[in-house]
Amino acid sequence: MPRSPMIVRTVPALRRAVDGLRAKKATIALVPTMGALHDGHVSLVRLAKRRAKRVIVPTQFAPTEDFGSYPRTWKADIAKLAAEDVDLIWNPDVKTMYPDGFATRILTEGPATAGLEDRFRPHFFGGVATVVGKLFTQVRPDFAIFGEKDFQQLRVVTRMAGDLDLAVKVIGSKTIRERDGLAMSSRNVYLLPEQRRVAPELYRAMKESAQALRAGEDFKTAMAGGAALVTGAGFALDYFEVRHAETLAPIASLKDGPMRILVAARLGTTRLIDNIAV
Ligand code: AMP
């Protein structure tokens, strides 16, 4: 039976717990999530356990525009984290993270203004960088694990940690998919049965475009083909793009470096994002 993780709700209690782990020379990995945990999150925790002696999971880390409407599954989340032998759950309330008068934010540029998610959620990466910056200084982890599923976020956080000389190694973890290719996401529960049926088309379209790019097809044609598959399946498309995998800058040739295809599209009111390497 794994032990129940320690649940910590105040900054002083977190400091004491982290100091205790550090005194024992334990390495620490941080796995930020928003709760409503699925197998994708569990895979991050497992990677964290392979990298570090102790694993800390902050829950509901980003009070984004989603925060109010996110599915709340606290009990089930704790049980999953206990089953993975997580050591500590950092569960501050909103006032602890954002005390009255909170007035400081991290300003993000570079990958955060690449013209992908930022076009549709203009304040999102500033919020992510600020809260993740806080988590990094609160916990001072050796490693932080983020999913490739949110690829732009992974790039923003990696850049922020490097730029601010935070002594944490940010590690990307591969996307966990359902059997039919749909990337796992807390939002998938909102898909109606018919929408759930067509949702894997997103992954299929990216794979088609990736194959066309690798086969040497003209970039515009290859990407237009994938985008047409997405809209043809009934999605409202936000973007379907190929970018440089590190900088997220636009890319026009196979010679320009490692590539990533990124997509965001809506089925009804549910917005899905995904990406793959080319
Ligand atoms: P969320 O709670 O959905 O904001 O995600 C918390 C962390 O889990 C982020 O680093 C995500 O990129 C990661 N994540 C979400 N879905 C998946 C997935 N299907 N596979 C791997 N990681 C994921």
GROMACS .gro file of C-alpha atoms and ligand atoms in nm:
model
  301
    1MET     CA    1   0.000   0.000   0.000
    2PRO     CA    2   0.151   0.336  -0.096
    3ARG     CA    3   0.147   0.603   0.173
    4SER     CA    4  -0.099   0.888   0.137
    5PRO     CA    5   0.078   1.198   0.013
    6MET     CA    6   0.121   1.484   0.257
    7ILE     CA    7  -0.122   1.764   0.169
    8VAL     CA    8   0.016   2.112   0.231
    9ARG     CA    9  -0.186   2.432   0.206
   10THR     CA   10   0.033   2.718   0.332
   11VAL     CA   11   0.366   2.857   0.215
   12PRO     CA   12   0.541   2.817   0.556
   13ALA     CA   13   0.428   2.452   0.577
   14LEU     CA   14   0.551   2.395   0.222
   15ARG     CA   15   0.891   2.551   0.311
   16ARG     CA   16   0.927   2.326   0.614
   17ALA     CA   17   0.839   2.017   0.412
   18VAL     CA   18   1.076   2.108   0.126
   19ASP     CA   19   1.356   2.199   0.370
   20GLY     CA   20   1.306   1.859   0.535
   21LEU     CA   21   1.343   1.679   0.201
   22ARG     CA   22   1.646   1.886   0.106
   23ALA     CA   23   1.812   1.816   0.443
   24LYS     CA   24   1.794   1.449   0.348
   25LYS     CA   25   1.958   1.536   0.014
   26ALA     CA   26   1.648   1.424  -0.179
   27THR     CA   27   1.608   1.539  -0.537
   28ILE     CA   28   1.266   1.688  -0.606
   29ALA     CA   29   1.049   1.682  -0.919
   30LEU     CA   30   0.747   1.905  -0.962
   31VAL     CA   31   0.447   1.806  -1.177
   32PRO     CA   32   0.205   2.099  -1.215
   33THR     CA   33  -0.152   2.003  -1.307
   34MET     CA   34  -0.495   2.160  -1.297
   35GLY     CA   35  -0.655   1.856  -1.132
   36ALA     CA   36  -0.911   1.628  -1.304
   37LEU     CA   37  -0.624   1.384  -1.348
   38HIS     CA   38  -0.615   1.132  -1.632
   39ASP     CA   39  -0.356   0.885  -1.759
   40GLY     CA   40  -0.166   1.167  -1.933
   41HIS     CA   41  -0.103   1.333  -1.597
   42VAL     CA   42  -0.016   0.998  -1.441
   43SER     CA   43   0.251   0.948  -1.709
   44LEU     CA   44   0.410   1.281  -1.603
   45VAL     CA   45   0.417   1.165  -1.242
   46ARG     CA   46   0.580   0.837  -1.346
   47LEU     CA   47   0.849   1.021  -1.541
   48ALA     CA   48   0.901   1.245  -1.235
   49LYS     CA   49   0.947   0.938  -1.015
   50ARG     CA   50   1.213   0.805  -1.249
   51ARG     CA   51   1.400   1.138  -1.238
   52ALA     CA   52   1.383   1.234  -0.872
   53LYS     CA   53   1.360   1.083  -0.528
   54ARG     CA   54   1.059   1.291  -0.425
   55VAL     CA   55   0.763   1.414  -0.627
   56ILE     CA   56   0.552   1.719  -0.549
   57VAL     CA   57   0.226   1.784  -0.732
   58PRO     CA   58   0.064   2.124  -0.711
   59THR     CA   59  -0.304   2.099  -0.804
   60GLN     CA   60  -0.512   2.357  -0.988
   61PHE     CA   61  -0.203   2.557  -1.065
   62ALA     CA   62  -0.326   2.812  -1.314
   63PRO     CA   63  -0.626   3.031  -1.249
   64THR     CA   64  -0.679   3.077  -1.619
   65GLU     CA   65  -1.004   3.152  -1.788
   66ASP     CA   66  -1.077   2.780  -1.740
   67PHE     CA   67  -1.040   2.782  -1.366
   68GLY     CA   68  -1.405   2.825  -1.270
   69SER     CA   69  -1.539   2.570  -1.515
   70TYR     CA   70  -1.280   2.296  -1.472
   71PRO     CA   71  -1.415   1.959  -1.360
   72ARG     CA   72  -1.351   1.917  -0.988
   73THR     CA   73  -1.243   1.569  -0.899
   74TRP     CA   74  -1.038   1.626  -0.585
   75LYS     CA   75  -1.099   1.288  -0.415
   76ALA     CA   76  -1.031   1.087  -0.728
   77ASP     CA   77  -0.718   1.299  -0.794
   78ILE     CA   78  -0.578   1.233  -0.447
   79ALA     CA   79  -0.639   0.860  -0.485
   80LYS     CA   80  -0.453   0.858  -0.819
   81LEU     CA   81  -0.158   1.053  -0.676
   82ALA     CA   82  -0.145   0.822  -0.372
   83ALA     CA   83  -0.143   0.518  -0.602
   84GLU     CA   84   0.160   0.668  -0.781
   85ASP     CA   85   0.334   0.722  -0.448
   86VAL     CA   86   0.349   1.100  -0.480
   87ASP     CA   87   0.514   1.249  -0.172
   88LEU     CA   88   0.348   1.586  -0.137
   89ILE     CA   89   0.047   1.766  -0.277
   90TRP     CA   90   0.077   2.143  -0.277
   91ASN     CA   91  -0.278   2.272  -0.258
   92PRO     CA   92  -0.274   2.643  -0.180
   93ASP     CA   93  -0.600   2.835  -0.204
   94VAL     CA   94  -0.631   3.122  -0.448
   95LYS     CA   95  -0.562   3.382  -0.174
   96THR     CA   96  -0.236   3.209  -0.086
   97MET     CA   97  -0.120   3.218  -0.448
   98TYR     CA   98  -0.264   3.563  -0.522
   99PRO     CA   99  -0.282   3.761  -0.198
  100ASP     CA  100  -0.480   4.085  -0.192
  101GLY     CA  101  -0.288   4.351  -0.378
  102PHE     CA  102  -0.103   4.096  -0.593
  103ALA     CA  103   0.060   4.316  -0.857
  104THR     CA  104   0.353   4.135  -1.019
  105ARG     CA  105   0.356   3.933  -1.337
  106ILE     CA  106   0.618   3.771  -1.555
  107LEU     CA  107   0.611   3.919  -1.903
  108THR     CA  108   0.660   3.652  -2.169
  109GLU     CA  109   0.775   3.696  -2.525
  110GLY     CA  110   0.946   3.466  -2.778
  111PRO     CA  111   0.755   3.137  -2.788
  112ALA     CA  112   0.474   3.299  -2.587
  113THR     CA  113   0.400   3.539  -2.872
  114ALA     CA  114   0.447   3.294  -3.159
  115GLY     CA  115   0.095   3.357  -3.288
  116LEU     CA  116  -0.053   3.020  -3.187
  117GLU     CA  117  -0.244   2.984  -2.856
  118ASP     CA  118  -0.158   3.346  -2.770
  119ARG     CA  119  -0.378   3.466  -3.056
  120PHE     CA  120  -0.681   3.309  -2.891
  121ARG     CA  121  -0.586   3.336  -2.522
  122PRO     CA  122  -0.379   3.656  -2.508
  123HIS     CA  123  -0.328   3.657  -2.129
  124PHE     CA  124  -0.275   3.287  -2.087
  125PHE     CA  125   0.105   3.251  -2.101
  126GLY     CA  126   0.165   3.552  -1.879
  127GLY     CA  127  -0.054   3.378  -1.621
  128VAL     CA  128   0.118   3.044  -1.670
  129ALA     CA  129   0.468   3.194  -1.647
  130THR     CA  130   0.375   3.387  -1.333
  131VAL     CA  131   0.220   3.093  -1.150
  132VAL     CA  132   0.486   2.846  -1.262
  133GLY     CA  133   0.755   3.100  -1.165
  134LYS     CA  134   0.595   3.115  -0.821
  135LEU     CA  135   0.578   2.735  -0.797
  136PHE     CA  136   0.945   2.710  -0.895
  137THR     CA  137   1.054   2.957  -0.628
  138GLN     CA  138   0.825   2.806  -0.365
  139VAL     CA  139   0.936   2.446  -0.422
  140ARG     CA  140   1.282   2.493  -0.578
  141PRO     CA  141   1.253   2.162  -0.764
  142ASP     CA  142   1.544   1.997  -0.945
  143PHE     CA  143   1.311   1.889  -1.227
  144ALA     CA  144   0.972   2.002  -1.353
  145ILE     CA  145   0.771   1.781  -1.585
  146PHE     CA  146   0.535   1.932  -1.842
  147GLY     CA  147   0.338   1.754  -2.113
  148GLU     CA  148   0.425   1.795  -2.480
  149LYS     CA  149   0.046   1.798  -2.523
  150ASP     CA  150   0.062   2.171  -2.438
  151PHE     CA  151   0.363   2.228  -2.658
  152GLN     CA  152   0.370   2.607  -2.661
  153GLN     CA  153   0.334   2.607  -2.281
  154LEU     CA  154   0.629   2.366  -2.255
  155ARG     CA  155   0.840   2.601  -2.466
  156VAL     CA  156   0.732   2.910  -2.269
  157VAL     CA  157   0.810   2.750  -1.933
  158THR     CA  158   1.146   2.612  -2.054
  159ARG     CA  159   1.244   2.956  -2.184
  160MET     CA  160   1.128   3.130  -1.864
  161ALA     CA  161   1.326   2.895  -1.638
  162GLY     CA  162   1.638   2.949  -1.851
  163ASP     CA  163   1.597   3.324  -1.886
  164LEU     CA  164   1.546   3.375  -1.511
  165ASP     CA  165   1.831   3.136  -1.416
  166LEU     CA  166   1.597   2.920  -1.215
  167ALA     CA  167   1.789   2.608  -1.119
  168VAL     CA  168   1.527   2.369  -1.249
  169LYS     CA  169   1.548   2.139  -1.550
  170VAL     CA  170   1.221   2.148  -1.740
  171ILE     CA  171   1.146   1.812  -1.901
  172GLY     CA  172   0.883   1.748  -2.170
  173SER     CA  173   0.685   1.427  -2.150
  174LYS     CA  174   0.520   1.263  -2.449
  175THR     CA  175   0.148   1.293  -2.518
  176ILE     CA  176  -0.067   1.005  -2.400
  177ARG     CA  177  -0.349   0.921  -2.641
  178GLU     CA  178  -0.668   0.722  -2.640
  179ARG     CA  179  -0.661   0.406  -2.856
  180ASP     CA  180  -0.809   0.597  -3.149
  181GLY     CA  181  -0.540   0.868  -3.134
  182LEU     CA  182  -0.727   1.144  -2.949
  183ALA     CA  183  -0.490   1.312  -2.703
  184MET     CA  184  -0.614   1.265  -2.347
  185SER     CA  185  -0.750   1.586  -2.200
  186SER     CA  186  -0.971   1.686  -1.910
  187ARG     CA  187  -1.188   1.855  -2.172
  188ASN     CA  188  -1.270   1.537  -2.365
  189VAL     CA  189  -1.555   1.462  -2.121
  190TYR     CA  190  -1.740   1.762  -2.264
  191LEU     CA  191  -1.753   1.610  -2.614
  192LEU     CA  192  -2.095   1.482  -2.722
  193PRO     CA  193  -2.089   1.123  -2.860
  194GLU     CA  194  -2.086   1.239  -3.223
  195GLN     CA  195  -1.810   1.493  -3.147
  196ARG     CA  196  -1.610   1.228  -2.964
  197ARG     CA  197  -1.636   1.009  -3.274
  198VAL     CA  198  -1.478   1.270  -3.503
  199ALA     CA  199  -1.228   1.411  -3.248
  200PRO     CA  200  -0.944   1.170  -3.347
  201GLU     CA  201  -0.947   1.329  -3.696
  202LEU     CA  202  -0.727   1.601  -3.548
  203TYR     CA  203  -0.444   1.355  -3.493
  204ARG     CA  204  -0.502   1.187  -3.829
  205ALA     CA  205  -0.484   1.523  -4.010
  206MET     CA  206  -0.153   1.611  -3.842
  207LYS     CA  207  -0.010   1.274  -3.937
  208GLU     CA  208  -0.117   1.321  -4.299
  209SER     CA  209   0.049   1.663  -4.317
  210ALA     CA  210   0.364   1.533  -4.145
  211GLN     CA  211   0.389   1.253  -4.396
  212ALA     CA  212   0.342   1.495  -4.686
  213LEU     CA  213   0.613   1.727  -4.548
  214ARG     CA  214   0.854   1.440  -4.504
  215ALA     CA  215   0.777   1.323  -4.858
  216GLY     CA  216   0.895   1.663  -4.982
  217GLU     CA  217   0.559   1.808  -5.069
  218ASP     CA  218   0.537   2.186  -5.090
  219PHE     CA  219   0.476   2.325  -4.736
  220LYS     CA  220   0.163   2.522  -4.823
  221THR     CA  221  -0.001   2.229  -4.996
  222ALA     CA  222   0.093   1.982  -4.721
  223MET     CA  223  -0.051   2.203  -4.447
  224ALA     CA  224  -0.361   2.300  -4.647
  225GLY     CA  225  -0.436   1.929  -4.692
  226GLY     CA  226  -0.432   1.864  -4.316
  227ALA     CA  227  -0.635   2.176  -4.242
  228ALA     CA  228  -0.899   2.066  -4.494
  229LEU     CA  229  -0.928   1.728  -4.320
  230VAL     CA  230  -0.990   1.906  -3.988
  231THR     CA  231  -1.260   2.139  -4.122
  232GLY     CA  232  -1.408   1.858  -4.333
  233ALA     CA  233  -1.455   1.654  -4.014
  234GLY     CA  234  -1.670   1.935  -3.872
  235PHE     CA  235  -1.421   2.128  -3.660
  236ALA     CA  236  -1.401   2.508  -3.648
  237LEU     CA  237  -1.029   2.557  -3.701
  238ASP     CA  238  -0.826   2.807  -3.496
  239TYR     CA  239  -0.487   2.715  -3.644
  240PHE     CA  240  -0.309   2.427  -3.816
  241GLU     CA  241   0.057   2.515  -3.853
  242VAL     CA  242   0.407   2.381  -3.887
  243ARG     CA  243   0.665   2.559  -3.672
  244HIS     CA  244   1.025   2.528  -3.559
  245ALA     CA  245   1.008   2.284  -3.267
  246GLU     CA  246   1.231   2.494  -3.038
  247THR     CA  247   1.149   2.857  -3.117
  248LEU     CA  248   0.800   2.801  -3.262
  249ALA     CA  249   0.897   3.044  -3.538
  250PRO     CA  250   0.736   2.987  -3.881
  251ILE     CA  251   0.932   2.747  -4.095
  252ALA     CA  252   0.924   2.692  -4.467
  253SER     CA  253   1.169   2.415  -4.545
  254LEU     CA  254   1.278   2.077  -4.411
  255LYS     CA  255   1.628   2.223  -4.377
  256ASP     CA  256   1.516   2.490  -4.127
  257GLY     CA  257   1.540   2.256  -3.828
  258PRO     CA  258   1.324   2.025  -3.617
  259MET     CA  259   0.957   2.077  -3.692
  260ARG     CA  260   0.634   2.048  -3.502
  261ILE     CA  261   0.280   2.058  -3.635
  262LEU     CA  262   0.041   2.230  -3.395
  263VAL     CA  263  -0.336   2.246  -3.415
  264ALA     CA  264  -0.624   2.401  -3.222
  265ALA     CA  265  -0.983   2.345  -3.325
  266ARG     CA  266  -1.330   2.352  -3.178
  267LEU     CA  267  -1.610   2.099  -3.179
  268GLY     CA  268  -1.912   2.292  -3.056
  269THR     CA  269  -1.799   2.468  -2.739
  270THR     CA  270  -1.509   2.230  -2.670
  271ARG     CA  271  -1.169   2.349  -2.785
  272LEU     CA  272  -0.903   2.084  -2.847
  273ILE     CA  273  -0.530   2.134  -2.902
  274ASP     CA  274  -0.272   1.883  -3.014
  275ASN     CA  275   0.066   1.862  -3.183
  276ILE     CA  276   0.315   1.611  -3.324
  277ALA     CA  277   0.676   1.605  -3.436
  278VAL     CA  278   0.729   1.591  -3.812
  279AMP     P1  279  -0.366   2.029  -1.738
  279AMP     O1  280  -0.400   1.991  -1.598
  279AMP     O2  281  -0.452   1.961  -1.840
  279AMP     O3  282  -0.346   2.174  -1.760
  279AMP     O4  283  -0.224   1.964  -1.765
  279AMP     C1  284  -0.126   1.953  -1.666
  279AMP     C2  285  -0.006   1.892  -1.730
  279AMP     O5  286  -0.039   1.766  -1.789
  279AMP     C3  287   0.051   1.977  -1.842
  279AMP     O6  288   0.193   1.972  -1.837
  279AMP     C4  289  -0.002   1.908  -1.965
  279AMP     O7  290   0.077   1.930  -2.079
  279AMP     C5  291   0.002   1.763  -1.923
  279AMP     N1  292  -0.089   1.682  -2.004
  279AMP     C6  293  -0.220   1.709  -2.031
  279AMP     N2  294  -0.271   1.615  -2.113
  279AMP     C7  295  -0.170   1.527  -2.140
  279AMP     C8  296  -0.159   1.407  -2.220
  279AMP     N3  297  -0.262   1.358  -2.289
  279AMP     N4  298  -0.040   1.343  -2.222
  279AMP     C9  299   0.066   1.392  -2.152
  279AMP     N5  300   0.062   1.503  -2.075
  279AMP    C10  301  -0.053   1.569  -2.069
   0.00000   0.00000   0.00000
